[in-house]
mmCIF file with all atom_site columns, C-alpha atoms in Angstrom:
data_model
loop_
_atom_site.group_PDB
_atom_site.id
_atom_site.type_symbol
_atom_site.label_atom_id
_atom_site.label_alt_id
_atom_site.label_comp_id
_atom_site.label_asym_id
_atom_site.label_entity_id
_atom_site.label_seq_id
_atom_site.pdbx_PDB_ins_code
_atom_site.Cartn_x
_atom_site.Cartn_y
_atom_site.Cartn_z
_atom_site.occupancy
_atom_site.B_iso_or_equiv
_atom_site.pdbx_formal_charge
_atom_site.auth_seq_id
_atom_site.auth_comp_id
_atom_site.auth_asym_id
_atom_site.auth_atom_id
_atom_site.pdbx_PDB_model_num
ATOM 1   C CA . MET A 1 1   ? -13.868 -6.253 12.670  1.00 49.00 ? 1   MET A CA 1
ATOM 2   C CA . THR A 1 2   ? -15.870 -3.251 11.601  1.00 53.00 ? 2   THR A CA 1
ATOM 3   C CA . LYS A 1 3   ? -14.997 0.168  12.962  1.00 54.00 ? 3   LYS A CA 1
ATOM 4   C CA . LEU A 1 4   ? -18.197 0.252  14.976  1.00 45.00 ? 4   LEU A CA 1
ATOM 5   C CA . LEU A 1 5   ? -17.390 -3.072 16.635  1.00 46.00 ? 5   LEU A CA 1
ATOM 6   C CA . LYS A 1 6   ? -13.838 -1.877 17.335  1.00 56.00 ? 6   LYS A CA 1
ATOM 7   C CA . PHE A 1 7   ? -15.255 1.270  18.899  1.00 52.00 ? 7   PHE A CA 1
ATOM 8   C CA . PHE A 1 8   ? -17.587 -0.701 21.157  1.00 49.00 ? 8   PHE A CA 1
ATOM 9   C CA . ALA A 1 9   ? -14.789 -3.091 22.089  1.00 51.00 ? 9   ALA A CA 1
ATOM 10  C CA . ALA A 1 10  ? -12.533 -0.153 22.974  1.00 53.00 ? 10  ALA A CA 1
ATOM 11  C CA . ALA A 1 11  ? -15.329 1.534  24.927  1.00 52.00 ? 11  ALA A CA 1
ATOM 12  C CA . ALA A 1 12  ? -15.970 -1.682 26.832  1.00 50.00 ? 12  ALA A CA 1
ATOM 13  C CA . ALA A 1 13  ? -12.253 -2.041 27.578  1.00 54.00 ? 13  ALA A CA 1
ATOM 14  C CA . VAL A 1 14  ? -12.062 1.540  28.877  1.00 54.00 ? 14  VAL A CA 1
ATOM 15  C CA . SER A 1 15  ? -15.189 1.041  30.990  1.00 53.00 ? 15  SER A CA 1
ATOM 16  C CA . PHE A 1 16  ? -13.778 -2.177 32.396  1.00 53.00 ? 16  PHE A CA 1
ATOM 17  C CA . ALA A 1 17  ? -10.422 -0.577 33.137  1.00 51.00 ? 17  ALA A CA 1
ATOM 18  C CA . LEU A 1 18  ? -12.062 2.412  34.825  1.00 51.00 ? 18  LEU A CA 1
ATOM 19  C CA . GLY A 1 19  ? -14.247 0.180  36.919  1.00 53.00 ? 19  GLY A CA 1
ATOM 20  C CA . ALA A 1 20  ? -11.410 -2.196 37.806  1.00 48.00 ? 20  ALA A CA 1
ATOM 21  C CA . SER A 1 21  ? -9.239  0.374  39.516  1.00 49.00 ? 21  SER A CA 1
ATOM 22  C CA . ALA A 1 22  ? -9.502  3.808  41.035  1.00 49.00 ? 22  ALA A CA 1
ATOM 23  C CA . GLN A 1 23  ? -5.980  4.766  39.983  1.00 70.00 ? 23  GLN A CA 1
ATOM 24  C CA . GLU A 1 24  ? -4.965  6.812  36.979  1.00 86.00 ? 24  GLU A CA 1
ATOM 25  C CA . LEU A 1 25  ? -5.696  5.050  33.709  1.00 91.00 ? 25  LEU A CA 1
ATOM 26  C CA . LYS A 1 26  ? -2.792  5.127  31.254  1.00 94.00 ? 26  LYS A CA 1
ATOM 27  C CA . ILE A 1 27  ? -3.999  5.157  27.657  1.00 95.00 ? 27  ILE A CA 1
ATOM 28  C CA . GLY A 1 28  ? -2.001  5.533  24.477  1.00 95.00 ? 28  GLY A CA 1
ATOM 29  C CA . TYR A 1 29  ? -2.896  6.060  20.855  1.00 95.00 ? 29  TYR A CA 1
ATOM 30  C CA . VAL A 1 30  ? -0.882  5.092  17.755  1.00 96.00 ? 30  VAL A CA 1
ATOM 31  C CA . ASN A 1 31  ? -1.625  6.481  14.300  1.00 94.00 ? 31  ASN A CA 1
ATOM 32  C CA . GLY A 1 32  ? -0.914  3.393  12.179  1.00 93.00 ? 32  GLY A CA 1
ATOM 33  C CA . GLU A 1 33  ? -1.075  5.279  8.884   1.00 93.00 ? 33  GLU A CA 1
ATOM 34  C CA . ARG A 1 34  ? 1.532   7.749  10.096  1.00 94.00 ? 34  ARG A CA 1
ATOM 35  C CA . VAL A 1 35  ? 3.781   4.893  11.229  1.00 95.00 ? 35  VAL A CA 1
ATOM 36  C CA . LEU A 1 36  ? 3.541   3.282  7.774   1.00 93.00 ? 36  LEU A CA 1
ATOM 37  C CA . ARG A 1 37  ? 4.236   6.637  6.132   1.00 93.00 ? 37  ARG A CA 1
ATOM 38  C CA . GLU A 1 38  ? 7.096   7.966  8.295   1.00 95.00 ? 38  GLU A CA 1
ATOM 39  C CA . ALA A 1 39  ? 8.982   5.030  9.838   1.00 96.00 ? 39  ALA A CA 1
ATOM 40  C CA . THR A 1 40  ? 12.323  4.152  8.257   1.00 95.00 ? 40  THR A CA 1
ATOM 41  C CA . PRO A 1 41  ? 11.424  0.451  7.759   1.00 95.00 ? 41  PRO A CA 1
ATOM 42  C CA . ALA A 1 42  ? 8.260   1.498  5.879   1.00 95.00 ? 42  ALA A CA 1
ATOM 43  C CA . LYS A 1 43  ? 10.227  3.918  3.687   1.00 95.00 ? 43  LYS A CA 1
ATOM 44  C CA . ALA A 1 44  ? 12.819  1.199  3.038   1.00 95.00 ? 44  ALA A CA 1
ATOM 45  C CA . ALA A 1 45  ? 10.068  -1.227 2.029   1.00 95.00 ? 45  ALA A CA 1
ATOM 46  C CA . GLN A 1 46  ? 8.640   1.359  -0.372  1.00 95.00 ? 46  GLN A CA 1
ATOM 47  C CA . ALA A 1 47  ? 12.075  1.984  -1.917  1.00 95.00 ? 47  ALA A CA 1
ATOM 48  C CA . LYS A 1 48  ? 12.614  -1.768 -2.238  1.00 95.00 ? 48  LYS A CA 1
ATOM 49  C CA . LEU A 1 49  ? 9.310   -2.162 -4.076  1.00 95.00 ? 49  LEU A CA 1
ATOM 50  C CA . GLU A 1 50  ? 10.069  0.741  -6.408  1.00 95.00 ? 50  GLU A CA 1
ATOM 51  C CA . ALA A 1 51  ? 13.448  -0.756 -7.275  1.00 95.00 ? 51  ALA A CA 1
ATOM 52  C CA . GLU A 1 52  ? 11.955  -4.224 -7.714  1.00 94.00 ? 52  GLU A CA 1
ATOM 53  C CA . PHE A 1 53  ? 9.259   -3.073 -10.145 1.00 95.00 ? 53  PHE A CA 1
ATOM 54  C CA . LYS A 1 54  ? 11.027  -0.184 -11.885 1.00 95.00 ? 54  LYS A CA 1
ATOM 55  C CA . LYS A 1 55  ? 12.281  -2.278 -14.826 1.00 95.00 ? 55  LYS A CA 1
ATOM 56  C CA . ARG A 1 56  ? 8.893   -3.914 -15.493 1.00 95.00 ? 56  ARG A CA 1
ATOM 57  C CA . GLU A 1 57  ? 7.097   -0.560 -15.263 1.00 96.00 ? 57  GLU A CA 1
ATOM 58  C CA . GLY A 1 58  ? 9.591   0.981  -17.697 1.00 96.00 ? 58  GLY A CA 1
ATOM 59  C CA . GLU A 1 59  ? 9.199   -1.874 -20.168 1.00 95.00 ? 59  GLU A CA 1
ATOM 60  C CA . LEU A 1 60  ? 5.433   -1.657 -19.920 1.00 96.00 ? 60  LEU A CA 1
ATOM 61  C CA . ASN A 1 61  ? 5.490   2.111  -20.500 1.00 96.00 ? 61  ASN A CA 1
ATOM 62  C CA . ASP A 1 62  ? 7.721   1.623  -23.550 1.00 96.00 ? 62  ASP A CA 1
ATOM 63  C CA . THR A 1 63  ? 5.371   -1.025 -24.921 1.00 95.00 ? 63  THR A CA 1
ATOM 64  C CA . GLY A 1 64  ? 2.383   1.259  -24.345 1.00 95.00 ? 64  GLY A CA 1
ATOM 65  C CA . ASN A 1 65  ? 4.087   4.132  -26.168 1.00 96.00 ? 65  ASN A CA 1
ATOM 66  C CA . LYS A 1 66  ? 5.006   1.902  -29.117 1.00 95.00 ? 66  LYS A CA 1
ATOM 67  C CA . LEU A 1 67  ? 1.460   0.569  -29.281 1.00 94.00 ? 67  LEU A CA 1
ATOM 68  C CA . ARG A 1 68  ? 0.012   4.086  -29.203 1.00 94.00 ? 68  ARG A CA 1
ATOM 69  C CA . THR A 1 69  ? 2.383   5.154  -31.999 1.00 95.00 ? 69  THR A CA 1
ATOM 70  C CA . ALA A 1 70  ? 1.407   2.118  -34.100 1.00 92.00 ? 70  ALA A CA 1
ATOM 71  C CA . LEU A 1 71  ? -2.305  2.880  -33.593 1.00 90.00 ? 71  LEU A CA 1
ATOM 72  C CA . GLU A 1 72  ? -1.774  6.492  -34.667 1.00 91.00 ? 72  GLU A CA 1
ATOM 73  C CA . LYS A 1 73  ? 0.162   5.332  -37.739 1.00 89.00 ? 73  LYS A CA 1
ATOM 74  C CA . LEU A 1 74  ? -2.639  2.923  -38.678 1.00 87.00 ? 74  LEU A CA 1
ATOM 75  C CA . GLU A 1 75  ? -5.220  5.721  -38.364 1.00 87.00 ? 75  GLU A CA 1
ATOM 76  C CA . LYS A 1 76  ? -3.076  7.962  -40.554 1.00 89.00 ? 76  LYS A CA 1
ATOM 77  C CA . ASP A 1 77  ? -2.208  5.311  -43.163 1.00 86.00 ? 77  ASP A CA 1
ATOM 78  C CA . GLY A 1 78  ? -5.530  3.435  -43.005 1.00 80.00 ? 78  GLY A CA 1
ATOM 79  C CA . PRO A 1 79  ? -7.300  5.159  -45.880 1.00 85.00 ? 79  PRO A CA 1
ATOM 80  C CA . THR A 1 80  ? -4.427  4.422  -48.288 1.00 86.00 ? 80  THR A CA 1
ATOM 81  C CA . LEU A 1 81  ? -3.967  0.761  -47.314 1.00 84.00 ? 81  LEU A CA 1
ATOM 82  C CA . ALA A 1 82  ? -5.571  -2.183 -49.045 1.00 89.00 ? 82  ALA A CA 1
ATOM 83  C CA . GLU A 1 83  ? -8.494  -3.692 -47.093 1.00 89.00 ? 83  GLU A CA 1
ATOM 84  C CA . ALA A 1 84  ? -6.608  -6.956 -46.405 1.00 90.00 ? 84  ALA A CA 1
ATOM 85  C CA . GLU A 1 85  ? -3.512  -5.095 -45.131 1.00 87.00 ? 85  GLU A CA 1
ATOM 86  C CA . ARG A 1 86  ? -5.592  -2.769 -42.924 1.00 86.00 ? 86  ARG A CA 1
ATOM 87  C CA . SER A 1 87  ? -7.489  -5.747 -41.452 1.00 89.00 ? 87  SER A CA 1
ATOM 88  C CA . ARG A 1 88  ? -4.230  -7.616 -40.759 1.00 91.00 ? 88  ARG A CA 1
ATOM 89  C CA . ARG A 1 89  ? -2.705  -4.599 -38.994 1.00 88.00 ? 89  ARG A CA 1
ATOM 90  C CA . GLN A 1 90  ? -5.870  -4.058 -36.942 1.00 91.00 ? 90  GLN A CA 1
ATOM 91  C CA . ARG A 1 91  ? -5.812  -7.720 -35.869 1.00 94.00 ? 91  ARG A CA 1
ATOM 92  C CA . ASP A 1 92  ? -2.117  -7.513 -34.953 1.00 94.00 ? 92  ASP A CA 1
ATOM 93  C CA . LEU A 1 93  ? -2.643  -4.311 -32.973 1.00 92.00 ? 93  LEU A CA 1
ATOM 94  C CA . GLY A 1 94  ? -5.669  -5.835 -31.217 1.00 93.00 ? 94  GLY A CA 1
ATOM 95  C CA . GLU A 1 95  ? -3.543  -8.793 -30.119 1.00 96.00 ? 95  GLU A CA 1
ATOM 96  C CA . GLN A 1 96  ? -0.776  -6.458 -28.978 1.00 95.00 ? 96  GLN A CA 1
ATOM 97  C CA . GLN A 1 97  ? -3.329  -4.362 -27.052 1.00 95.00 ? 97  GLN A CA 1
ATOM 98  C CA . ARG A 1 98  ? -4.701  -7.471 -25.267 1.00 96.00 ? 98  ARG A CA 1
ATOM 99  C CA . ASP A 1 99  ? -1.166  -8.626 -24.445 1.00 96.00 ? 99  ASP A CA 1
ATOM 100 C CA . PHE A 1 100 ? -0.320  -5.162 -23.121 1.00 95.00 ? 100 PHE A CA 1
ATOM 101 C CA . GLU A 1 101 ? -3.451  -5.072 -20.918 1.00 96.00 ? 101 GLU A CA 1
ATOM 102 C CA . ARG A 1 102 ? -2.688  -8.570 -19.577 1.00 97.00 ? 102 ARG A CA 1
ATOM 103 C CA . LYS A 1 103 ? 0.877   -7.563 -18.690 1.00 95.00 ? 103 LYS A CA 1
ATOM 104 C CA . ARG A 1 104 ? -0.392  -4.377 -17.037 1.00 96.00 ? 104 ARG A CA 1
ATOM 105 C CA . ARG A 1 105 ? -2.887  -6.360 -14.912 1.00 97.00 ? 105 ARG A CA 1
ATOM 106 C CA . GLU A 1 106 ? -0.167  -8.838 -13.934 1.00 97.00 ? 106 GLU A CA 1
ATOM 107 C CA . LEU A 1 107 ? 2.132   -5.992 -12.913 1.00 96.00 ? 107 LEU A CA 1
ATOM 108 C CA . VAL A 1 108 ? -0.572  -4.385 -10.776 1.00 96.00 ? 108 VAL A CA 1
ATOM 109 C CA . GLU A 1 109 ? -1.420  -7.732 -9.138  1.00 97.00 ? 109 GLU A CA 1
ATOM 110 C CA . ASP A 1 110 ? 2.245   -8.549 -8.463  1.00 97.00 ? 110 ASP A CA 1
ATOM 111 C CA . LEU A 1 111 ? 2.885   -5.066 -7.081  1.00 96.00 ? 111 LEU A CA 1
ATOM 112 C CA . ASN A 1 112 ? -0.153  -5.253 -4.787  1.00 97.00 ? 112 ASN A CA 1
ATOM 113 C CA . GLN A 1 113 ? 0.863   -8.686 -3.514  1.00 97.00 ? 113 GLN A CA 1
ATOM 114 C CA . ARG A 1 114 ? 4.423   -7.561 -2.773  1.00 96.00 ? 114 ARG A CA 1
ATOM 115 C CA . LYS A 1 115 ? 3.190   -4.330 -1.191  1.00 95.00 ? 115 LYS A CA 1
ATOM 116 C CA . ASN A 1 116 ? 0.912   -6.324 1.111   1.00 96.00 ? 116 ASN A CA 1
ATOM 117 C CA . GLU A 1 117 ? 3.809   -8.611 2.065   1.00 96.00 ? 117 GLU A CA 1
ATOM 118 C CA . GLU A 1 118 ? 6.124   -5.682 2.836   1.00 95.00 ? 118 GLU A CA 1
ATOM 119 C CA . LEU A 1 119 ? 3.449   -3.769 4.772   1.00 93.00 ? 119 LEU A CA 1
ATOM 120 C CA . ALA A 1 120 ? 2.612   -6.893 6.777   1.00 95.00 ? 120 ALA A CA 1
ATOM 121 C CA . ALA A 1 121 ? 6.265   -7.201 7.811   1.00 95.00 ? 121 ALA A CA 1
ATOM 122 C CA . VAL A 1 122 ? 6.418   -3.534 8.867   1.00 95.00 ? 122 VAL A CA 1
ATOM 123 C CA . THR A 1 123 ? 3.067   -3.814 10.668  1.00 95.00 ? 123 THR A CA 1
ATOM 124 C CA . GLU A 1 124 ? 4.286   -6.886 12.543  1.00 96.00 ? 124 GLU A CA 1
ATOM 125 C CA . ARG A 1 125 ? 7.427   -5.049 13.659  1.00 95.00 ? 125 ARG A CA 1
ATOM 126 C CA . ALA A 1 126 ? 5.332   -2.047 14.716  1.00 95.00 ? 126 ALA A CA 1
ATOM 127 C CA . SER A 1 127 ? 3.040   -4.315 16.732  1.00 95.00 ? 127 SER A CA 1
ATOM 128 C CA . ARG A 1 128 ? 6.031   -5.788 18.577  1.00 96.00 ? 128 ARG A CA 1
ATOM 129 C CA . VAL A 1 129 ? 7.298   -2.264 19.326  1.00 96.00 ? 129 VAL A CA 1
ATOM 130 C CA . ILE A 1 130 ? 3.865   -1.179 20.554  1.00 96.00 ? 130 ILE A CA 1
ATOM 131 C CA . LYS A 1 131 ? 3.641   -4.251 22.789  1.00 96.00 ? 131 LYS A CA 1
ATOM 132 C CA . GLN A 1 132 ? 7.112   -3.526 24.148  1.00 96.00 ? 132 GLN A CA 1
ATOM 133 C CA . ILE A 1 133 ? 6.141   0.085  24.938  1.00 96.00 ? 133 ILE A CA 1
ATOM 134 C CA . PHE A 1 134 ? 2.873   -1.159 26.457  1.00 96.00 ? 134 PHE A CA 1
ATOM 135 C CA . GLU A 1 135 ? 4.734   -3.496 28.825  1.00 95.00 ? 135 GLU A CA 1
ATOM 136 C CA . GLN A 1 136 ? 7.718   -1.278 29.653  1.00 95.00 ? 136 GLN A CA 1
ATOM 137 C CA . GLU A 1 137 ? 5.703   1.866  30.349  1.00 94.00 ? 137 GLU A CA 1
ATOM 138 C CA . LYS A 1 138 ? 2.820   -0.003 31.982  1.00 94.00 ? 138 LYS A CA 1
ATOM 139 C CA . TYR A 1 139 ? -0.011  1.196  29.759  1.00 94.00 ? 139 TYR A CA 1
ATOM 140 C CA . ASP A 1 140 ? -3.531  0.013  30.519  1.00 95.00 ? 140 ASP A CA 1
ATOM 141 C CA . LEU A 1 141 ? -4.722  0.438  26.942  1.00 94.00 ? 141 LEU A CA 1
ATOM 142 C CA . ILE A 1 142 ? -3.213  1.373  23.572  1.00 94.00 ? 142 ILE A CA 1
ATOM 143 C CA . LEU A 1 143 ? -5.577  2.069  20.677  1.00 94.00 ? 143 LEU A CA 1
ATOM 144 C CA . GLN A 1 144 ? -4.865  2.361  16.967  1.00 91.00 ? 144 GLN A CA 1
ATOM 145 C CA . GLU A 1 145 ? -8.150  3.414  15.398  1.00 86.00 ? 145 GLU A CA 1
ATOM 146 C CA . VAL A 1 146 ? -9.928  6.253  17.152  1.00 88.00 ? 146 VAL A CA 1
ATOM 147 C CA . VAL A 1 147 ? -12.120 9.145  16.135  1.00 88.00 ? 147 VAL A CA 1
ATOM 148 C CA . PHE A 1 148 ? -10.205 11.745 18.162  1.00 88.00 ? 148 PHE A CA 1
ATOM 149 C CA . ALA A 1 149 ? -7.088  11.583 20.308  1.00 88.00 ? 149 ALA A CA 1
ATOM 150 C CA . GLY A 1 150 ? -5.279  14.379 22.077  1.00 90.00 ? 150 GLY A CA 1
ATOM 151 C CA . PRO A 1 151 ? -1.529  14.879 21.923  1.00 91.00 ? 151 PRO A CA 1
ATOM 152 C CA . ARG A 1 152 ? -1.201  13.762 25.549  1.00 92.00 ? 152 ARG A CA 1
ATOM 153 C CA . VAL A 1 153 ? -2.073  10.161 24.626  1.00 93.00 ? 153 VAL A CA 1
ATOM 154 C CA . ASP A 1 154 ? -0.511  10.075 21.131  1.00 93.00 ? 154 ASP A CA 1
ATOM 155 C CA . ILE A 1 155 ? 2.552   7.805  21.290  1.00 95.00 ? 155 ILE A CA 1
ATOM 156 C CA . THR A 1 156 ? 2.983   7.551  17.507  1.00 94.00 ? 156 THR A CA 1
ATOM 157 C CA . LYS A 1 157 ? 6.326   9.402  17.510  1.00 95.00 ? 157 LYS A CA 1
ATOM 158 C CA . LYS A 1 158 ? 7.612   7.083  20.227  1.00 95.00 ? 158 LYS A CA 1
ATOM 159 C CA . VAL A 1 159 ? 6.695   4.056  18.073  1.00 95.00 ? 159 VAL A CA 1
ATOM 160 C CA . ILE A 1 160 ? 8.288   5.576  14.961  1.00 96.00 ? 160 ILE A CA 1
ATOM 161 C CA . ASP A 1 161 ? 11.473  6.412  16.882  1.00 95.00 ? 161 ASP A CA 1
ATOM 162 C CA . ALA A 1 162 ? 11.669  2.876  18.250  1.00 95.00 ? 162 ALA A CA 1
ATOM 163 C CA . LEU A 1 163 ? 11.171  1.404  14.772  1.00 94.00 ? 163 LEU A CA 1
ATOM 164 C CA . ASN A 1 164 ? 13.827  3.734  13.344  1.00 94.00 ? 164 ASN A CA 1
ATOM 165 C CA . ALA A 1 165 ? 16.204  2.643  16.093  1.00 92.00 ? 165 ALA A CA 1
ATOM 166 C CA . GLY A 1 166 ? 15.674  -0.981 15.038  1.00 83.00 ? 166 GLY A CA 1
ATOM 167 C CA . LYS A 1 167 ? 13.991  -2.185 18.208  1.00 65.00 ? 167 LYS A CA 1
#
C-alpha cells in the first residue's frame, strides 16, 4: 500500500473511531525503524548475519586484494613481456575478475535474502507484541507510519521493552 493510501486509511479509521464513540480515543504510535534498530532480537539477528557471512566476506576481500595486486603487476611488467604472454595474463585476469564479480553478486544476494528472512522474523514478533499491547491496554488504534506523532502516543519504547523481555 502506498503511503498516501495508508494515510487515508488511517484518517478514515480515526474518523470512524471518533464518530463511533464520544469517549476518549486511545491511539498509539510505534516507530518500526527504531524497533528494528534497538530491540535485542533485531541486534541478535544482525550479529547472527555478520557471523554467518564474515568468512565469505573475508575470502572475497582477500581475492579482491590479490586480483588488484596481479593487475598492478601486469601493468608494471606489461611493457617487458612478450605479446603472447601479456595477452595470456590479461585473459586470465579477465576471467578472475568476472569470477570475482560473480562471487560478489552472489554474496550480496545471499546476504539480502538472509537479512530479509531475519527482519521478517523480528517484524512478526514485534507485530505480536504490538497486538498484545493493543488488546491488554485497550487501544482503539495503533499506527506505525505517520508524519508526526507526539511523545504522549509513542509506545515504541514499550514495544522494545516487551521484545527485549522475550514476550
